[in-house]
DNA sequence: TGCCTGTTTATAAACAAAGGA
DNA sequence: GCTCCTTTGTTTATAAACAGG
């Protein structure tokens, strides 16, 4: 009964299933696949359980494969691997496997065999000696019931295997970002509203039309500030520019919202660590930036989705419109007609920054996957296995040459020291949080080469909708905030905006676990994928957070 | 007009004067002192400008000397040094010099000579090459007007020089912490208040009496939670215990506050990084703790102050009452009569966590000062000068022997690297914040030996009111929150509760700069002093934030 | 189902500092 | 120089939505 529009109810959280990595999966049994579901080789568009394949919006020769849970992973890997080899270096040869939301976890095969699995030397038993209590107690009860969402019928999308970017037409008007037509009507009402929190705007005027921003956008202030700042090429905005950008792109705030929304903007800027204030050299001007490690590179173009088109590639064109529009900072009041409306828009909900209650799975990351094709192609690296605590790679077929030793010459990265017997000295343990490591990181053997420079293929500022977060995993945390402020995550990385795309700390991201099948390498690796705006239809993608290591024990 | 008791208005901030360390102070001119004010050798109790001397509440043989600004520092140092030598190792031989609030900064002598000043080798020019703009622009205008508080008449306190702890009697009832007499009346009203935010309590019953907690205590939720948790010997409390403790000690929340205050407690626990949730080994119970680096060790006994007694030493007895009372967690409703009321109490305001807009001065810290007397006495260390970036010490008289090389065997502490010429590459600089160092820490030469173990003399859990934060300084920050979450401040210090008292990170503290005159060492060092509850009368102490290096150029 | 605990966002507000009229 | 007002920035309080047990 208080005020209605409190807390836009954007974010949804769900308890993720606790994955008992090594407690259930036998070990290495090469038993055959069960439940042979057709791999849906993108020939059968309407198969209800078909695999959906889309090109990665930014990575070349890479496709995202969303696999329903009832599908047989073994067959899929075999099929994709064969297909990748057919296409060779010019066709799609990397596949990011994500688990679809259909079915429940119990439908998965408990183990899965990989052909010609090499005995990886650095596969270490790092189950969860410190968290077995939770696994033993709560694991068998409700935590495995998992994802009882009704199986979405999954109107499958078949993308051609060519690497051309998609550009279907947008459809389906839902949230019309139509700009209001009173661009100059704000001065008068601001005179009457000095106290910043008074009901001055046209509060009850347009009750329910989408035009003029009567509906509040489904994004938090934090998200909108990111939209605004990331729209500038230098990713730097003054407070007033942020105000103006939000008013221009979300007319709700110009027309409907109470003036206190600016207070909230300032509050968010101050409160959240991800927003950092910089000062011009003369100290006169303050610019707000986004801490590069925390920048999900959210942009407004990723917001709008079309009905049947999962392609996120051409929506970046709209972003370019935004950027060029923002570049000229003059005439702040009359830009509404040029704005990125394009009128046929529907807002996609923003996934949570990261999954709360992330399952404490160990993720392996092979940096070679994120090298540009030119580098990862010449000599397929087995160097990932040599990282002190990093990438665990499961080979499908032995193939490769010695590692190229790419850019990974950072600090020597102190030895893992994870082999010391874990002495449970204190009866209390800090509730899963990435901070301070302590016992948590003793349990995790992953000492990622934090400063390892990757060369992401992504364009500099062009937005993308499927980020891959390399060589950094959330150790064990229960809330994104803890991850954000966890020390050690952010060393002194030079904030170069070129490298920030896949930057180390996974804070403020929306992460799911995936597999990368690299047919050039014959490797299968686990990765973290940022699916903030996946570019896929949310209803269809419906990525389920599972741990691939539950299916493939070799991945641990 | 909204709701009245919003935001208890506890904290005050003031812009601190920007101290131009090396721009104004000539350099090393040993010109004589001006304005010979009597050192007030604790013989003249009623001198208006007298120096106030109190024993340090926890450090032996240490006295806190609050010096009015108009006093002559040279004479004071000489006098104190002579007195310390008289007393020898058993008398007071360390003096913490704090600047009183009387007078303005312009009254200080611009330089000050120290007898037999040794040429310190590691004194480096680290003025502020990156912030000279602010110094040049705003420094001369308003920033130097500084502290225009009317000169407090400074009812001086003369403490005897013996080291006996003080125990005067408490006086002056102001905020009566009287417990209400309806210890069991909460169950009935909770039945009617399911929704947690309903006006259920006796809202308008006792409008203005102090009894029964009609007045809200002047502490934030964050402070009260710290009071609660720190009252337990193991500094660990469940949520319900926190509720109960606060209700018991601040009856306002049991009797007057809306039930939403518990929501606020939970909100604060989650929001602030300083509160960390720990889980029992079986995962059933959650305990809230305070991040040791951020723990100011605030306790309730430090809250109550007497009228004319600045002694904080005997108020720890009241804390013992609190603790022992809290140790037995049973009978949560009938303990009100035994509580720490003692009925003659007046609540001291809590100083802000740390000074916002701290002046970017460089602080030097000599760890030997914080060793117990037994250690710092045998061979007075000149080891402070050998620290890679740490303590800069100005000798008064050459005396000492080679360093004892105490516990300072932590990680090799990478070389300062501060000698590289500062390249102002970016036109923007991150607004002063300890995060990420970057250009800020290039400017600061202080690379404190972060893990250096000190052996504080403080009792383990007994509260104290004048903390000294050794070997860690705020690099450059503008808000406590930034300092709190700044990386690199908290490495992997082992959270041993024995060492937390003077722990490195200065987060959540209320810091002022002081000098330590050690007559056993003949050394004069700058320190940071936590004056959260200074134990001194707030009105009299009135510590002014100045930089001692402005007065003593040898301190840089 | 309802309560308790925990996390996160929204909103209002107090206050400080700076700048302009 | 001053006051008054606005803007910007920081911090706290309060309500609420929601997840999970
Ligand atoms: Mg911020
Ligand atoms: Mg917390």
Short mmCIF file of N, CA, C and O in Angstrom, two decimals, chain A residues 218-301:
data_model
loop_
_atom_site.label_atom_id
_atom_site.label_comp_id
_atom_site.label_asym_id
_atom_site.label_seq_id
_atom_site.Cartn_x
_atom_site.Cartn_y
_atom_site.Cartn_z
N UNK A 218 12.41 -2.02 -17.04
CA UNK A 218 12.67 -3.10 -16.08
C UNK A 218 14.12 -3.20 -15.68
O UNK A 218 14.65 -4.30 -15.53
N UNK A 219 14.76 -2.12 -15.51
CA UNK A 219 16.18 -2.17 -15.19
C UNK A 219 16.45 -1.38 -13.92
O UNK A 219 15.81 -0.36 -13.65
N UNK A 220 17.37 -1.87 -13.21
CA UNK A 220 17.75 -1.18 -11.99
C UNK A 220 18.53 0.07 -12.34
O UNK A 220 19.04 0.24 -13.45
N UNK A 221 18.63 0.92 -11.36
CA UNK A 221 19.45 2.12 -11.56
C UNK A 221 20.87 1.74 -11.92
O UNK A 221 21.50 2.35 -12.78
N UNK A 222 21.36 0.74 -11.28
CA UNK A 222 22.73 0.35 -11.55
C UNK A 222 22.89 -0.06 -13.02
O UNK A 222 23.88 0.28 -13.66
N UNK A 223 21.92 -0.78 -13.51
CA UNK A 223 22.00 -1.20 -14.91
C UNK A 223 21.89 -0.01 -15.84
O UNK A 223 22.63 0.10 -16.82
N UNK A 224 21.00 0.89 -15.52
CA UNK A 224 20.82 2.03 -16.43
C UNK A 224 22.05 2.92 -16.43
O UNK A 224 22.42 3.48 -17.47
N UNK A 225 22.65 3.06 -15.30
CA UNK A 225 23.88 3.86 -15.29
C UNK A 225 24.95 3.19 -16.14
O UNK A 225 25.70 3.85 -16.86
N UNK A 226 24.97 1.90 -16.09
CA UNK A 226 25.93 1.21 -16.96
C UNK A 226 25.59 1.41 -18.42
O UNK A 226 26.48 1.61 -19.25
N UNK A 227 24.32 1.33 -18.72
CA UNK A 227 23.92 1.61 -20.10
C UNK A 227 24.45 2.98 -20.53
O UNK A 227 25.03 3.14 -21.60
N UNK A 228 24.23 3.93 -19.66
CA UNK A 228 24.60 5.29 -20.03
C UNK A 228 26.10 5.42 -20.22
O UNK A 228 26.57 5.89 -21.27
N UNK A 229 26.83 4.98 -19.25
CA UNK A 229 28.28 5.20 -19.31
C UNK A 229 28.88 4.41 -20.46
O UNK A 229 29.75 4.90 -21.19
N UNK A 230 28.40 3.21 -20.65
CA UNK A 230 28.97 2.40 -21.73
C UNK A 230 28.59 2.92 -23.11
O UNK A 230 29.16 2.47 -24.10
N UNK A 231 27.63 3.80 -23.17
CA UNK A 231 27.29 4.33 -24.49
C UNK A 231 28.32 5.34 -24.98
O UNK A 231 28.37 5.63 -26.17
N UNK A 232 29.07 5.85 -24.12
CA UNK A 232 30.10 6.81 -24.53
C UNK A 232 31.34 6.04 -24.96
O UNK A 232 31.69 5.04 -24.32
N UNK A 233 31.99 6.51 -25.99
CA UNK A 233 33.18 5.77 -26.44
C UNK A 233 34.27 5.69 -25.37
O UNK A 233 34.96 4.69 -25.27
N UNK A 234 34.38 6.71 -24.61
CA UNK A 234 35.42 6.66 -23.57
C UNK A 234 34.89 6.15 -22.25
O UNK A 234 35.63 6.11 -21.27
N UNK A 235 33.62 5.77 -22.25
CA UNK A 235 33.02 5.20 -21.04
C UNK A 235 33.24 6.10 -19.84
O UNK A 235 33.77 5.70 -18.80
N UNK A 236 32.79 7.29 -19.97
CA UNK A 236 33.03 8.28 -18.92
C UNK A 236 31.94 9.32 -19.07
O UNK A 236 31.69 9.84 -20.14
N UNK A 237 31.26 9.60 -18.01
CA UNK A 237 30.13 10.52 -18.07
C UNK A 237 30.06 11.36 -16.82
O UNK A 237 30.34 10.87 -15.73
N UNK A 238 29.64 12.56 -16.99
CA UNK A 238 29.34 13.37 -15.82
C UNK A 238 27.96 13.00 -15.31
O UNK A 238 27.17 12.32 -15.98
N UNK A 239 27.70 13.44 -14.12
CA UNK A 239 26.39 13.13 -13.55
C UNK A 239 25.28 13.68 -14.42
O UNK A 239 24.28 13.02 -14.68
N UNK A 240 25.46 14.88 -14.86
CA UNK A 240 24.41 15.49 -15.65
C UNK A 240 24.20 14.74 -16.96
O UNK A 240 23.07 14.59 -17.43
N UNK A 241 25.27 14.27 -17.52
CA UNK A 241 25.12 13.48 -18.73
C UNK A 241 24.37 12.19 -18.46
O UNK A 241 23.58 11.72 -19.29
N UNK A 242 24.62 11.61 -17.34
CA UNK A 242 23.90 10.38 -17.00
C UNK A 242 22.41 10.68 -16.86
O UNK A 242 21.57 9.93 -17.37
N UNK A 243 22.10 11.74 -16.16
CA UNK A 243 20.70 12.14 -16.09
C UNK A 243 20.09 12.24 -17.49
O UNK A 243 19.03 11.67 -17.78
N UNK A 244 20.76 12.99 -18.31
CA UNK A 244 20.19 13.27 -19.62
C UNK A 244 20.06 12.00 -20.45
O UNK A 244 19.05 11.78 -21.13
N UNK A 245 21.06 11.16 -20.35
CA UNK A 245 20.99 9.94 -21.15
C UNK A 245 19.81 9.09 -20.72
O UNK A 245 19.07 8.56 -21.55
N UNK A 246 19.64 8.97 -19.44
CA UNK A 246 18.54 8.13 -18.97
C UNK A 246 17.20 8.75 -19.33
O UNK A 246 16.26 8.06 -19.74
N UNK A 247 17.11 10.04 -19.19
CA UNK A 247 15.85 10.68 -19.58
C UNK A 247 15.59 10.51 -21.07
O UNK A 247 14.44 10.35 -21.48
N UNK A 248 16.64 10.56 -21.84
CA UNK A 248 16.43 10.43 -23.28
C UNK A 248 16.04 9.02 -23.68
O UNK A 248 15.24 8.81 -24.59
N UNK A 249 16.59 8.06 -23.02
CA UNK A 249 16.36 6.69 -23.46
C UNK A 249 15.28 6.00 -22.67
O UNK A 249 14.78 4.97 -23.11
N UNK A 250 14.96 6.51 -21.53
CA UNK A 250 13.85 5.97 -20.76
C UNK A 250 12.98 7.14 -20.36
O UNK A 250 13.16 7.73 -19.29
N UNK A 251 12.03 7.45 -21.20
CA UNK A 251 11.24 8.68 -20.95
C UNK A 251 10.45 8.63 -19.66
O UNK A 251 9.98 9.66 -19.20
N UNK A 252 10.35 7.46 -19.12
CA UNK A 252 9.65 7.37 -17.84
C UNK A 252 10.22 8.34 -16.83
O UNK A 252 9.50 8.98 -16.06
N UNK A 253 11.52 8.47 -16.87
CA UNK A 253 12.13 9.29 -15.83
C UNK A 253 11.97 10.77 -16.11
O UNK A 253 11.98 11.58 -15.19
N UNK A 254 11.82 11.10 -17.36
CA UNK A 254 11.59 12.51 -17.63
C UNK A 254 10.14 12.89 -17.36
O UNK A 254 9.86 14.00 -16.89
N UNK A 255 9.25 11.96 -17.63
CA UNK A 255 7.85 12.33 -17.63
C UNK A 255 7.09 11.87 -16.40
O UNK A 255 6.16 12.54 -15.98
N UNK A 256 7.45 10.78 -15.91
CA UNK A 256 6.60 10.16 -14.89
C UNK A 256 7.26 10.15 -13.53
O UNK A 256 6.63 10.46 -12.52
N UNK A 257 8.49 9.81 -13.50
CA UNK A 257 9.12 9.55 -12.21
C UNK A 257 9.17 10.82 -11.38
O UNK A 257 9.21 11.94 -11.88
N UNK A 258 9.18 10.59 -10.11
CA UNK A 258 9.35 11.71 -9.21
C UNK A 258 10.79 12.20 -9.31
O UNK A 258 11.69 11.47 -9.68
N UNK A 259 10.98 13.44 -8.94
CA UNK A 259 12.35 13.96 -9.10
C UNK A 259 13.36 13.25 -8.22
O UNK A 259 14.56 13.39 -8.44
N UNK A 260 12.88 12.51 -7.26
CA UNK A 260 13.82 11.78 -6.43
C UNK A 260 14.62 10.73 -7.16
O UNK A 260 15.57 10.19 -6.61
N UNK A 261 14.28 10.48 -8.40
CA UNK A 261 15.04 9.45 -9.11
C UNK A 261 16.48 9.90 -9.32
O UNK A 261 17.39 9.07 -9.37
N UNK A 262 16.70 11.18 -9.35
CA UNK A 262 18.08 11.64 -9.49
C UNK A 262 18.87 11.42 -8.20
O UNK A 262 20.05 11.12 -8.23
N UNK A 263 18.18 11.58 -7.13
CA UNK A 263 18.80 11.21 -5.87
C UNK A 263 19.22 9.75 -5.90
O UNK A 263 20.33 9.39 -5.49
N UNK A 264 18.37 8.93 -6.41
CA UNK A 264 18.71 7.51 -6.48
C UNK A 264 19.89 7.26 -7.40
O UNK A 264 20.72 6.38 -7.13
N UNK A 265 19.95 7.99 -8.46
CA UNK A 265 21.11 7.84 -9.34
C UNK A 265 22.39 8.17 -8.58
O UNK A 265 23.37 7.42 -8.60
N UNK A 266 22.37 9.27 -7.92
CA UNK A 266 23.56 9.64 -7.18
C UNK A 266 23.87 8.62 -6.09
O UNK A 266 25.03 8.26 -5.86
N UNK A 267 22.82 8.19 -5.45
CA UNK A 267 23.01 7.18 -4.41
C UNK A 267 23.67 5.93 -4.98
O UNK A 267 24.60 5.38 -4.40
N UNK A 268 23.21 5.50 -6.10
CA UNK A 268 23.79 4.31 -6.71
C UNK A 268 25.24 4.55 -7.12
O UNK A 268 26.08 3.66 -6.96
N UNK A 269 25.50 5.70 -7.63
CA UNK A 269 26.88 5.98 -8.03
C UNK A 269 27.81 5.92 -6.83
O UNK A 269 28.91 5.38 -6.91
N UNK A 270 27.35 6.47 -5.75
CA UNK A 270 28.21 6.46 -4.57
C UNK A 270 28.30 5.07 -3.95
O UNK A 270 29.37 4.62 -3.57
N UNK A 271 27.16 4.43 -3.90
CA UNK A 271 27.12 3.18 -3.13
C UNK A 271 27.93 2.08 -3.78
O UNK A 271 28.70 1.39 -3.13
N UNK A 272 27.75 1.92 -5.05
CA UNK A 272 28.31 0.73 -5.68
C UNK A 272 29.77 0.95 -6.04
O UNK A 272 30.13 1.97 -6.63
N UNK A 273 30.53 0.00 -5.70
CA UNK A 273 31.96 0.10 -5.95
C UNK A 273 32.28 0.12 -7.44
O UNK A 273 33.36 0.52 -7.82
N UNK A 274 31.37 -0.38 -8.20
CA UNK A 274 31.70 -0.46 -9.62
C UNK A 274 31.73 0.91 -10.28
O UNK A 274 32.27 1.05 -11.36
N UNK A 275 31.13 1.86 -9.66
CA UNK A 275 31.15 3.20 -10.22
C UNK A 275 32.23 4.02 -9.53
O UNK A 275 32.25 4.14 -8.30
N UNK A 276 33.08 4.53 -10.32
CA UNK A 276 34.26 5.22 -9.79
C UNK A 276 34.26 6.63 -10.34
O UNK A 276 34.03 6.84 -11.52
N UNK A 277 34.53 7.51 -9.47
CA UNK A 277 34.55 8.91 -9.87
C UNK A 277 35.97 9.31 -10.23
O UNK A 277 36.91 9.10 -9.46
N UNK A 278 36.11 9.85 -11.36
CA UNK A 278 37.39 10.38 -11.78
C UNK A 278 37.28 11.89 -11.88
O UNK A 278 36.21 12.44 -12.06
N UNK A 279 38.39 12.49 -11.77
CA UNK A 279 38.42 13.94 -11.75
C UNK A 279 39.32 14.42 -12.88
O UNK A 279 40.38 13.83 -13.13
N UNK A 280 38.89 15.45 -13.50
CA UNK A 280 39.72 16.02 -14.55
C UNK A 280 40.97 16.63 -13.92
O UNK A 280 41.05 16.83 -12.71
N UNK A 281 41.90 16.88 -14.78
CA UNK A 281 43.20 17.24 -14.25
C UNK A 281 43.16 18.53 -13.44
O UNK A 281 43.94 18.71 -12.50
N UNK A 282 42.27 19.39 -13.80
CA UNK A 282 42.18 20.61 -13.01
C UNK A 282 41.26 20.45 -11.82
O UNK A 282 41.03 21.41 -11.10
N UNK A 283 40.74 19.28 -11.65
CA UNK A 283 39.89 19.04 -10.51
C UNK A 283 38.52 19.66 -10.58
O UNK A 283 37.79 19.63 -9.61
N UNK A 284 38.19 20.18 -11.72
CA UNK A 284 36.92 20.89 -11.80
C UNK A 284 35.77 19.96 -12.13
O UNK A 284 34.67 20.14 -11.65
N UNK A 285 36.02 19.02 -12.96
CA UNK A 285 34.95 18.19 -13.47
C UNK A 285 35.11 16.77 -12.92
O UNK A 285 36.22 16.25 -12.84
N UNK A 286 33.98 16.20 -12.56
CA UNK A 286 33.98 14.82 -12.13
C UNK A 286 33.34 13.96 -13.20
O UNK A 286 32.27 14.29 -13.72
N UNK A 287 33.98 12.89 -13.51
CA UNK A 287 33.43 11.94 -14.45
C UNK A 287 33.24 10.62 -13.74
O UNK A 287 34.06 10.21 -12.93
N UNK A 288 32.16 10.01 -14.11
CA UNK A 288 31.89 8.70 -13.53
C UNK A 288 32.26 7.63 -14.54
O UNK A 288 31.88 7.71 -15.71
N UNK A 289 32.96 6.66 -14.05
CA UNK A 289 33.36 5.55 -14.90
C UNK A 289 32.95 4.25 -14.24
O UNK A 289 32.45 4.24 -13.11
N UNK A 290 33.16 3.20 -14.96
CA UNK A 290 32.86 1.87 -14.44
C UNK A 290 34.18 1.16 -14.20
O UNK A 290 35.05 1.17 -15.06
N UNK A 291 34.29 0.63 -13.04
CA UNK A 291 35.49 -0.14 -12.75
C UNK A 291 35.65 -1.20 -13.84
O UNK A 291 34.74 -2.01 -14.06
N UNK A 292 36.75 -1.20 -14.51
CA UNK A 292 36.83 -2.04 -15.71
C UNK A 292 36.62 -3.53 -15.40
O UNK A 292 36.03 -4.25 -16.20
N UNK A 293 37.08 -3.95 -14.28
CA UNK A 293 36.92 -5.38 -13.98
C UNK A 293 35.47 -5.74 -13.77
O UNK A 293 35.10 -6.90 -13.87
N UNK A 294 34.67 -4.76 -13.43
CA UNK A 294 33.27 -5.05 -13.13
C UNK A 294 32.35 -4.72 -14.29
O UNK A 294 31.15 -4.91 -14.18
N UNK A 295 32.90 -4.25 -15.35
CA UNK A 295 32.06 -3.78 -16.43
C UNK A 295 31.56 -4.95 -17.26
O UNK A 295 32.35 -5.67 -17.88
N UNK A 296 30.28 -5.10 -17.24
CA UNK A 296 29.68 -6.12 -18.10
C UNK A 296 29.47 -5.61 -19.50
O UNK A 296 28.94 -6.30 -20.34
N UNK A 297 29.81 -4.39 -19.72
CA UNK A 297 29.61 -3.78 -21.03
C UNK A 297 28.16 -3.82 -21.46
O UNK A 297 27.84 -4.06 -22.62
N UNK A 298 27.32 -3.62 -20.51
CA UNK A 298 25.90 -3.55 -20.85
C UNK A 298 25.64 -2.30 -21.66
O UNK A 298 26.10 -1.21 -21.31
N UNK A 299 24.94 -2.46 -22.71
CA UNK A 299 24.53 -1.31 -23.51
C UNK A 299 23.06 -1.43 -23.83
O UNK A 299 22.47 -2.50 -23.74
N UNK A 300 22.54 -0.32 -24.23
CA UNK A 300 21.10 -0.28 -24.42
C UNK A 300 20.66 -1.17 -25.58
O UNK A 300 19.57 -1.73 -25.56
N UNK A 301 21.50 -1.30 -26.56
CA UNK A 301 21.07 -2.09 -27.71
C UNK A 301 20.84 -3.53 -27.34
O UNK A 301 20.07 -4.24 -27.97
#
